[in-house]
PDB file of C-alpha atoms in Angstrom:
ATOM      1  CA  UNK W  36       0.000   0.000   0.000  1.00 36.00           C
ATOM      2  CA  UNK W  37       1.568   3.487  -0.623  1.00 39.00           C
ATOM      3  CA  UNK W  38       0.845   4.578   2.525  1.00 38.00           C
ATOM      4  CA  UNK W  39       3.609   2.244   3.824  1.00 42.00           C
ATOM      5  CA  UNK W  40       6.269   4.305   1.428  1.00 50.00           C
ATOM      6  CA  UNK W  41       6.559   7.200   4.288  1.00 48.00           C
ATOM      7  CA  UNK W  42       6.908   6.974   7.864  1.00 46.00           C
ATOM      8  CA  UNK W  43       8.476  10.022   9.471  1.00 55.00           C
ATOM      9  CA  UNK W  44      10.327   9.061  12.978  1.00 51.00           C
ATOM     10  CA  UNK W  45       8.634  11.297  15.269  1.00 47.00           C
ATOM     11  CA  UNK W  46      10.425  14.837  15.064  1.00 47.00           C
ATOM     12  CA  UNK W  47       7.701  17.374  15.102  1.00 43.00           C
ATOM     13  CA  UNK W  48       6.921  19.550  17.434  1.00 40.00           C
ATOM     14  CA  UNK W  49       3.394  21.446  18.471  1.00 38.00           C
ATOM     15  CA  UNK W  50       2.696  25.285  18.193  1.00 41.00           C
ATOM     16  CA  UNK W  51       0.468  27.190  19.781  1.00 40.00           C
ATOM     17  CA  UNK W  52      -2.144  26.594  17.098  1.00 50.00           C
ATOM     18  CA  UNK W  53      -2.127  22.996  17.503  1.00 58.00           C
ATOM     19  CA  UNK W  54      -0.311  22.438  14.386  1.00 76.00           C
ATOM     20  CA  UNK W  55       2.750  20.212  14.198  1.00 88.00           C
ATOM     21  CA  UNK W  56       5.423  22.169  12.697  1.00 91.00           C
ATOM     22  CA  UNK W  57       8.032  20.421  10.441  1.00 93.00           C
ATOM     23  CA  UNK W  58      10.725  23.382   9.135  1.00 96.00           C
ATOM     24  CA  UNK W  59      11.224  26.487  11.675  1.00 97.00           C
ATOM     25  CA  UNK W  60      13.124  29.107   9.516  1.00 97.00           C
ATOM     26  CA  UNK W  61      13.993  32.094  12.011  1.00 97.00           C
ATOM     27  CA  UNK W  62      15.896  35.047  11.035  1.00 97.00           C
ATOM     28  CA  UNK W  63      17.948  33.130   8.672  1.00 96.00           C
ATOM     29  CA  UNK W  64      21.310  35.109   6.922  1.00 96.00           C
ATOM     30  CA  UNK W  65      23.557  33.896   4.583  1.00 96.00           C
ATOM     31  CA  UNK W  66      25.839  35.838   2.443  1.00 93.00           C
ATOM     32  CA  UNK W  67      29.169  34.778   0.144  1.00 89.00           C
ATOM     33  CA  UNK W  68      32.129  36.745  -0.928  1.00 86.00           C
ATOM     34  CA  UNK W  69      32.260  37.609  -4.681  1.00 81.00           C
ATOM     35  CA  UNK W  70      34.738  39.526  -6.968  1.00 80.00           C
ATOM     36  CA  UNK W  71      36.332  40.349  -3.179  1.00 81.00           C
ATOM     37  CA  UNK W  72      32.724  41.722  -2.112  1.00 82.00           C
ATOM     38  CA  UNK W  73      30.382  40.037   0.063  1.00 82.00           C
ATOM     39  CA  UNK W  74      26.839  39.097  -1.517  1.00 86.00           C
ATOM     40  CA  UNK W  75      23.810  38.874   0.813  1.00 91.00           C
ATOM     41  CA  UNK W  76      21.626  35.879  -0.077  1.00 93.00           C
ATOM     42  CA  UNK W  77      19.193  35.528   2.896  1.00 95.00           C
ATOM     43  CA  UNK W  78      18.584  38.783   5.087  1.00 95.00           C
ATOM     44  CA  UNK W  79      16.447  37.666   8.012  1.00 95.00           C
ATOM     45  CA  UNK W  80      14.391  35.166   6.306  1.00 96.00           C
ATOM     46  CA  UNK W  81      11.584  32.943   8.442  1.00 97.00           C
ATOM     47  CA  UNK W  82       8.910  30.882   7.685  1.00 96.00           C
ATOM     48  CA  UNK W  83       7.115  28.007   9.519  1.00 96.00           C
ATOM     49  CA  UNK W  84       6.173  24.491   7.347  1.00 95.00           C
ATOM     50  CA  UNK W  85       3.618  22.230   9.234  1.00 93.00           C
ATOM     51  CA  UNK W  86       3.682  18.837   8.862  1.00 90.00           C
ATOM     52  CA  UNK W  87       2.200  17.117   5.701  1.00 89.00           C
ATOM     53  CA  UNK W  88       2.186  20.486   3.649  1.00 91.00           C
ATOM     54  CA  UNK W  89       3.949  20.874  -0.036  1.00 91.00           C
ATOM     55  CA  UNK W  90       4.946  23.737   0.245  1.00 95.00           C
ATOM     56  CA  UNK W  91       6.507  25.430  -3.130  1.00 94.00           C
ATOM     57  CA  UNK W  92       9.652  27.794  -3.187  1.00 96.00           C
ATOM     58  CA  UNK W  93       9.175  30.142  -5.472  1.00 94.00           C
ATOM     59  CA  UNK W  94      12.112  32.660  -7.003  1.00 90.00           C
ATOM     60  CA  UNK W  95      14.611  34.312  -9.574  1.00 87.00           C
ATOM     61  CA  UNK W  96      17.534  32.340 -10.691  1.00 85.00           C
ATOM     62  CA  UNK W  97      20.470  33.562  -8.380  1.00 85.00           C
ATOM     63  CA  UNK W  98      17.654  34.528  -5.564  1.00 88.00           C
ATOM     64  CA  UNK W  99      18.728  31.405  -2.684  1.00 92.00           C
ATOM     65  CA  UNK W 100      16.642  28.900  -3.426  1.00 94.00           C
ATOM     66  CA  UNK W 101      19.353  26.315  -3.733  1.00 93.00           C
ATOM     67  CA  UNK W 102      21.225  28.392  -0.806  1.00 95.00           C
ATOM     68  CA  UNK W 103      18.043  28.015   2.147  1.00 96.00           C
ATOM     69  CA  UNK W 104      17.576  24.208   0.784  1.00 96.00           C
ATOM     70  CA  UNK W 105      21.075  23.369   1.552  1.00 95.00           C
ATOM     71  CA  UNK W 106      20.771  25.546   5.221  1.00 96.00           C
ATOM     72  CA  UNK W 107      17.356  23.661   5.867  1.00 96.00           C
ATOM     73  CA  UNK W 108      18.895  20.219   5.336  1.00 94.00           C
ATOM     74  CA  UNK W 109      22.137  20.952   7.289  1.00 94.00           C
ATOM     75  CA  UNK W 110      24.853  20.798   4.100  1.00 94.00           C
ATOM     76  CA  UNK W 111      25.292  24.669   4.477  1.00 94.00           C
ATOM     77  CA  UNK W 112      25.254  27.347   7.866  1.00 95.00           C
ATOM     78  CA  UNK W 113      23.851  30.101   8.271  1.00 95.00           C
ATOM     79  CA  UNK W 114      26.115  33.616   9.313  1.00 95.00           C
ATOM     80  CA  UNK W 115      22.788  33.762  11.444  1.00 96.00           C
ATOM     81  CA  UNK W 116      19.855  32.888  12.627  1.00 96.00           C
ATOM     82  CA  UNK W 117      18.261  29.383  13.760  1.00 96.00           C
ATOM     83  CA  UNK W 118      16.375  26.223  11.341  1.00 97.00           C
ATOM     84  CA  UNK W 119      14.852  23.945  13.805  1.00 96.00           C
ATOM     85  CA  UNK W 120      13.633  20.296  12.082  1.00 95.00           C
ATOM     86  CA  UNK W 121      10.946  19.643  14.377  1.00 92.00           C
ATOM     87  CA  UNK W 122      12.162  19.907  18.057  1.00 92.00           C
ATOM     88  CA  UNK W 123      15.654  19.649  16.466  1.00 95.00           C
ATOM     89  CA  UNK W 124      17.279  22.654  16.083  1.00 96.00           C
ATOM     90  CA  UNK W 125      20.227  22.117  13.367  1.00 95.00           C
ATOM     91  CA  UNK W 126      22.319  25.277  13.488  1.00 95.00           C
ATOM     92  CA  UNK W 127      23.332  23.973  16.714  1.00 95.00           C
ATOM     93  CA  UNK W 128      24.800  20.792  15.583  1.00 95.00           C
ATOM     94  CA  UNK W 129      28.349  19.797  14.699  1.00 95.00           C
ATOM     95  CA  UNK W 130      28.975  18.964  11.233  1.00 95.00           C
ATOM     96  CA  UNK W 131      29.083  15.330  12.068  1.00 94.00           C
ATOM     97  CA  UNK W 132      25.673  15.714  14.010  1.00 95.00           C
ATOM     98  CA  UNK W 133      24.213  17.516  10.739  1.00 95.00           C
ATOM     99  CA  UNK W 134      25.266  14.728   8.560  1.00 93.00           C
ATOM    100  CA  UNK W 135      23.614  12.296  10.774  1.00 91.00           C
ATOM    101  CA  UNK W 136      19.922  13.751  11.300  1.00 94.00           C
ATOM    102  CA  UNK W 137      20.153  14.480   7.447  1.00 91.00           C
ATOM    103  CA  UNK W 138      20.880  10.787   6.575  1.00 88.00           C
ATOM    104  CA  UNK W 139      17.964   9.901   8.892  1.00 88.00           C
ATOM    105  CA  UNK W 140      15.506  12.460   8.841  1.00 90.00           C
ATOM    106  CA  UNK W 141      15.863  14.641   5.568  1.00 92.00           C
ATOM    107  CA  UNK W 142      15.240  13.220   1.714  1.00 90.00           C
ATOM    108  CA  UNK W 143      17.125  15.653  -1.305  1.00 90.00           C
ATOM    109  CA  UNK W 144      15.743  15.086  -4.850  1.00 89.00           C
ATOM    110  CA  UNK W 145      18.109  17.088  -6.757  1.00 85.00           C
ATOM    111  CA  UNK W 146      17.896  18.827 -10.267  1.00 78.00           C
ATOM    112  CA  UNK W 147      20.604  17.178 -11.496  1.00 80.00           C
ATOM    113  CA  UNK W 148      20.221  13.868 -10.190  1.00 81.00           C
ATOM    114  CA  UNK W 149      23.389  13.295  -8.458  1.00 87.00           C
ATOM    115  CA  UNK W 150      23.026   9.154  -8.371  1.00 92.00           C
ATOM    116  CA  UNK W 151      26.290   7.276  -8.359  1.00 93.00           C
ATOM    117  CA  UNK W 152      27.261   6.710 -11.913  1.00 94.00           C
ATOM    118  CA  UNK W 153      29.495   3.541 -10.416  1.00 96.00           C
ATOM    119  CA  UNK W 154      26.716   2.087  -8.544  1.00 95.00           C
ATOM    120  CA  UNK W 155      23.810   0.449 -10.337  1.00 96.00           C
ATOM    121  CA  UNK W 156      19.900   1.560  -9.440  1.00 95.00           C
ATOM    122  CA  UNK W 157      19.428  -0.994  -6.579  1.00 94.00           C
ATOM    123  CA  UNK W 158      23.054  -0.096  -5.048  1.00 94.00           C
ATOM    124  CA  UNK W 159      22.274   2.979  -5.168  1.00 93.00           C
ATOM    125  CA  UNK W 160      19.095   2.821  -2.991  1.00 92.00           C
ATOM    126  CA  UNK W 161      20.783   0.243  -0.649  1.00 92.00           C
ATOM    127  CA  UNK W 162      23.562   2.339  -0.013  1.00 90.00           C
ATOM    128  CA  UNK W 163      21.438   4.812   2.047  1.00 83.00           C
ATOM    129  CA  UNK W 164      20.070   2.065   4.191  1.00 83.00           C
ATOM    130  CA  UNK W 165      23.532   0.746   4.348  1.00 87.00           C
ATOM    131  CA  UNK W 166      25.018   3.640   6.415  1.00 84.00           C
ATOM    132  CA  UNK W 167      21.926   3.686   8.401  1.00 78.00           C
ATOM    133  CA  UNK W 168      22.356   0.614   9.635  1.00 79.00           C
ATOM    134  CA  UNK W 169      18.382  -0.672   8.464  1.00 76.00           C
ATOM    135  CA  UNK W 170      17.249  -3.621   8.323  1.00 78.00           C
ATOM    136  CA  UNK W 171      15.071  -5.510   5.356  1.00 84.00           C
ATOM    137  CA  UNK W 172      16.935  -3.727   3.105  1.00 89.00           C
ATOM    138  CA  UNK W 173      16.142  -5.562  -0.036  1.00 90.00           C
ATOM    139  CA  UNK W 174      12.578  -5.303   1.038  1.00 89.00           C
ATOM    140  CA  UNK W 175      12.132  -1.738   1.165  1.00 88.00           C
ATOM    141  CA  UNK W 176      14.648  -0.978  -2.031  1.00 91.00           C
ATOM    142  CA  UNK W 177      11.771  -3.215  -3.837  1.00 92.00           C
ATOM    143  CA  UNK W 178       9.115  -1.943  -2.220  1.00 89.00           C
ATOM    144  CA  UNK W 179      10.390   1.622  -3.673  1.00 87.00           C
ATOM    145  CA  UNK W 180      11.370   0.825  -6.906  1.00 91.00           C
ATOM    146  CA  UNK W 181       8.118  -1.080  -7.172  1.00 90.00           C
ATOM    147  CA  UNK W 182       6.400   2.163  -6.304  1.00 88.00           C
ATOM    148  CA  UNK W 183       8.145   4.551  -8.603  1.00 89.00           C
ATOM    149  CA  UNK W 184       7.599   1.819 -11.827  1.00 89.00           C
ATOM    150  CA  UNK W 185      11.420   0.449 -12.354  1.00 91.00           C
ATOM    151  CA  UNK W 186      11.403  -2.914 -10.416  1.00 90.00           C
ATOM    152  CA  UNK W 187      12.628  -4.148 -14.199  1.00 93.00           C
ATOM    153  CA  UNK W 188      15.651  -1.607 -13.802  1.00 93.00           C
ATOM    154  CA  UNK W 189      17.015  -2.195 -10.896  1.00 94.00           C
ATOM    155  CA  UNK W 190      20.283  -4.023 -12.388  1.00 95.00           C
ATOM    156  CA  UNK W 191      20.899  -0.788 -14.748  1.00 95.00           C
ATOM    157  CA  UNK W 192      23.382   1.904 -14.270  1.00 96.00           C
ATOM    158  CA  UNK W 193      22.596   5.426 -14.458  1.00 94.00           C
ATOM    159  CA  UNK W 194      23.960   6.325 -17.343  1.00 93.00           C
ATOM    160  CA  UNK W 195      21.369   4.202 -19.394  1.00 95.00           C
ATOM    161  CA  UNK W 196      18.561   5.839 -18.000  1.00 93.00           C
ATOM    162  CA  UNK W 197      16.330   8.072 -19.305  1.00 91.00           C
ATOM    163  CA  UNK W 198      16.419  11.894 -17.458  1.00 88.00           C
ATOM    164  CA  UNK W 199      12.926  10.821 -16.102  1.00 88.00           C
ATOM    165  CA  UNK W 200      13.628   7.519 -14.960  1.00 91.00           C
ATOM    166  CA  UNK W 201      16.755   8.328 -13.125  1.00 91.00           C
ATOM    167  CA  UNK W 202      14.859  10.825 -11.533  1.00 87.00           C
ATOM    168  CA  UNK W 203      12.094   8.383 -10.363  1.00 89.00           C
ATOM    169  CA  UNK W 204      15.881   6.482  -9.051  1.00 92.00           C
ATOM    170  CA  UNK W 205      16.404  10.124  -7.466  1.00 91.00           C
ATOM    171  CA  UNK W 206      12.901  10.105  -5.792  1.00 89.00           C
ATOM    172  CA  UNK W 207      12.982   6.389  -4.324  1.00 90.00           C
ATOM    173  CA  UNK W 208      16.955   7.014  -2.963  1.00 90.00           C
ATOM    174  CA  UNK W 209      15.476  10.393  -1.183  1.00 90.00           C
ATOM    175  CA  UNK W 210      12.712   8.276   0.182  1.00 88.00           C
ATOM    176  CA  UNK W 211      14.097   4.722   1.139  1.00 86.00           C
ATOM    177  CA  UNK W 212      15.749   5.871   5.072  1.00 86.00           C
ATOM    178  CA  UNK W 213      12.058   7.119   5.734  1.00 85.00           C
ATOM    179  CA  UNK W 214      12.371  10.742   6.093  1.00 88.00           C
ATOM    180  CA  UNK W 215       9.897  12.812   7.674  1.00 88.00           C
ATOM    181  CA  UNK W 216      10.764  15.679   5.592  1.00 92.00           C
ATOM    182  CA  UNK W 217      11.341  15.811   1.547  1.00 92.00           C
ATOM    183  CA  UNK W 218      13.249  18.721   0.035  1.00 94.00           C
ATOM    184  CA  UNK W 219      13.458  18.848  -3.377  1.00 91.00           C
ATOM    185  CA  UNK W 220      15.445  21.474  -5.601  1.00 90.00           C
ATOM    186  CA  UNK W 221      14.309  21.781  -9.170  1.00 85.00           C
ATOM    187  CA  UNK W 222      13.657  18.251  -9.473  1.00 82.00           C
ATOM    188  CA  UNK W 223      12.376  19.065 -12.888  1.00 78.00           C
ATOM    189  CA  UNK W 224      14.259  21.768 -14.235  1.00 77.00           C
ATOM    190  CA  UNK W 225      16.058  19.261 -16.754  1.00 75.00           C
ATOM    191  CA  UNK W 226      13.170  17.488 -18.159  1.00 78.00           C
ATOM    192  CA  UNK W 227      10.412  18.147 -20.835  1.00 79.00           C
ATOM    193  CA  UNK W 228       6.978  18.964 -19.791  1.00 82.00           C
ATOM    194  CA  UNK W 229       5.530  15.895 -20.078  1.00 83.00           C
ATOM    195  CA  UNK W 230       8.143  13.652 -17.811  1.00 81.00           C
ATOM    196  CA  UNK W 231       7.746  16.610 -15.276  1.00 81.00           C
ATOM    197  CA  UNK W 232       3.855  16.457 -15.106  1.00 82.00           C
ATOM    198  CA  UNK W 233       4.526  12.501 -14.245  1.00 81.00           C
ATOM    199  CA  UNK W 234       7.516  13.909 -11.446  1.00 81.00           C
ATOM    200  CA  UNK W 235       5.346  15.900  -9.916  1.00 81.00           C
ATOM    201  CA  UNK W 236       2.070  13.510  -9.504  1.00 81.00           C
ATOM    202  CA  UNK W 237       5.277  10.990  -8.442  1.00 81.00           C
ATOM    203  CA  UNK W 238       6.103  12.557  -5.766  1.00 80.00           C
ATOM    204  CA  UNK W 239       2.816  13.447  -4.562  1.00 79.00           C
ATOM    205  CA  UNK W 240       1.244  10.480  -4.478  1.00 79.00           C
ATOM    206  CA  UNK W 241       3.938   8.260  -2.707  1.00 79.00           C
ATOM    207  CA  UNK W 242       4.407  11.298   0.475  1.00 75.00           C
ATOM    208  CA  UNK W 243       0.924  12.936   0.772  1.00 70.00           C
ATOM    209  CA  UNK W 244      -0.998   9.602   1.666  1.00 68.00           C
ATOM    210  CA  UNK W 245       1.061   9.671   4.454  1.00 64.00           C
ATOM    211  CA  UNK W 246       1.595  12.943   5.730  1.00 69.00           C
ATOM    212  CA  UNK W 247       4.805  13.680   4.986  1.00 80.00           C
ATOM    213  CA  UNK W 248       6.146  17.321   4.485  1.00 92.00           C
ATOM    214  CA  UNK W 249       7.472  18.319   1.058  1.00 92.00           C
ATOM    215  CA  UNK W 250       9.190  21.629   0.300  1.00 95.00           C
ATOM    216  CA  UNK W 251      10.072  22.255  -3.093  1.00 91.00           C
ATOM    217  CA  UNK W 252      12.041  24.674  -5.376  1.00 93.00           C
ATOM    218  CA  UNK W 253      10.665  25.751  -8.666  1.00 88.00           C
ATOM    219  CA  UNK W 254      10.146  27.802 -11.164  1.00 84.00           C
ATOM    220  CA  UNK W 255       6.999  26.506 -12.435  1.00 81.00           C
ATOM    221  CA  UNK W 256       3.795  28.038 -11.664  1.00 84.00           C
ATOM    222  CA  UNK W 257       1.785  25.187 -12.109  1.00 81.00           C
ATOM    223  CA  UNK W 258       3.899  23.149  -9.925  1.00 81.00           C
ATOM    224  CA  UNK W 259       3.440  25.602  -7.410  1.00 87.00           C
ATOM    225  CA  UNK W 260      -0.536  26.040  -7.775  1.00 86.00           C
ATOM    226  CA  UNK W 261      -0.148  22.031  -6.807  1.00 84.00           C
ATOM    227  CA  UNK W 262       1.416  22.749  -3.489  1.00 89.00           C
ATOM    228  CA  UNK W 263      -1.096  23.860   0.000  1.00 91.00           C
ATOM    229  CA  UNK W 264       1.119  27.087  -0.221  1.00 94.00           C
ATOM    230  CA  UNK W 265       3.186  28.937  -2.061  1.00 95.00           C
ATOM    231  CA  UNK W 266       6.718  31.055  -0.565  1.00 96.00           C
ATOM    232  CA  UNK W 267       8.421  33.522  -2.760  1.00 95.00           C
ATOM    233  CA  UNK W 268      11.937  34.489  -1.717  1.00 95.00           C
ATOM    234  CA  UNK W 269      12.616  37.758  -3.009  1.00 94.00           C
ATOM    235  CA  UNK W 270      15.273  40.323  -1.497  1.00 93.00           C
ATOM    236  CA  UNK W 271      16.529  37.606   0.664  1.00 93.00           C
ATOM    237  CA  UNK W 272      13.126  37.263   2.453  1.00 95.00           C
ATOM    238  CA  UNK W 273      10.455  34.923   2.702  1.00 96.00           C
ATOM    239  CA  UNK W 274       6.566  35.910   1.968  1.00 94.00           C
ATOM    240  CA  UNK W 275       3.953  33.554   1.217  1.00 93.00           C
ATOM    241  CA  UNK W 276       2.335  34.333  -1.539  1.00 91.00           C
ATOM    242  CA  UNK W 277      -0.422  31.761  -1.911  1.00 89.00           C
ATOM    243  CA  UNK W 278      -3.776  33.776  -2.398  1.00 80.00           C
ATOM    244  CA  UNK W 279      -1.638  35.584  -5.116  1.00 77.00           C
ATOM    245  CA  UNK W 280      -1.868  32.669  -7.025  1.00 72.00           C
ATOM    246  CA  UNK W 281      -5.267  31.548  -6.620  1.00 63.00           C
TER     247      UNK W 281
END
């Protein structure tokens, strides 16, 4: 049943409202240095995500889409302010502690695929159980690869994939440890309209049955008029922008 695909591991918290929150941005900064000059990114940025929303990520090429993904998850820190994963707050972990709750906690479906071109499509969703020390492996790599239509392919390498099917690969990797939270960066951007259409109604029917919380960068409109609610980040600050849209 697809509602067996998702099981978060118990990491949200309550607000005041009574609503479980998933993603606590607070006051988040993040600027580079560029040509010798530093480059503000994020100035201040917050935003709560509740548990079981899609929430789209709206913004400008070069605006920090990418940039508040990779702070979210734990691959990047902030210069300041706080992103709490439920009750876990992850600009106060170690590196080592980051790399940890990501591995357990956090699925990335990137643009660009990023599978192991070495590994074939089963190894490569194995591997992430691997370090995590599961059990029944085998079991839940089928049970994914089943669910995302290549339990014919799992013998195949990457690089004789199609761009759509190695993103379904993508999708079942980010979703094999169990993670209660999906972040997803342009998982699109590189295929044609129809593959993304079938991308997009992937990934929300194998987390939405079970209430787990997707956040997703685009640039598509109509992927965003998908999603409970819509953020733009514009001037390095978050506003939602969902009754814009409507």
């Amino acid at each position: 049943m697809l509602r067996l695909l998702w099981f978060g591991r118990g990491i949200f918290r309550m607000n005041s409202s009574t609503k479980k929150v998933a993603i606590c941005i607070k006051n988040l900064s993040k600027s580079y240095v560029e040509g010798g000059e530093p480059h503000s990114i994020l100035r201040k940025a917050s935003a709560e995500i509740y548990d079981g929303e899609m929430v789209a990520l709206l913004g400008r090429s070069g605006s920090g889409k990418s940039t508040l993904l990779n702070l979210i998850s734990g691959i990047d820190v902030p210069d300041d302010g706080e992103v709490a994963i439920g009750d876990n707050v992850i600009t106060d972990m170690s590196e080592q502690r980051r790399t940890l709750f990501r591995r357990e906690h956090v699925g990335f479906v990137y643009q660009f695929f990023n599978l192991i071109p070495t590994l074939d499509v089963m190894e490569n969703l194995k591997l992430v159980m691997e370090l995590n020390s599961e059990n029944d492996i085998m079991t839940r790599c089928t049970e994914l690869l089943n669910a995302v239509g290549l339990e014919d392919r799992a013998n195949a390498y990457p690089d004789a994939l199609s761009g759509g099917e190695q993103q379904r690969v993508a999708i079942a990797r980010a979703l094999v440890h169990k993670p209660g939270v999906l972040l997803a960066d342009e998982p699109t951007g590189n295929l044609d309209e129809t593959t993304s259409d079938e991308i997009w109604e992937l990934i929300d029917r194998l987390v939405r049955p079970s209430g787990g919380t997707i956040l997703l960068a685009t640039h598509s409109l109509a992927a965003a008029k998908r999603c409970d609610r819509v953020l733009e980040l514009t001037e390095g600050k978050l506003h939602d922008i969902t009754g814009a849209l409507s």
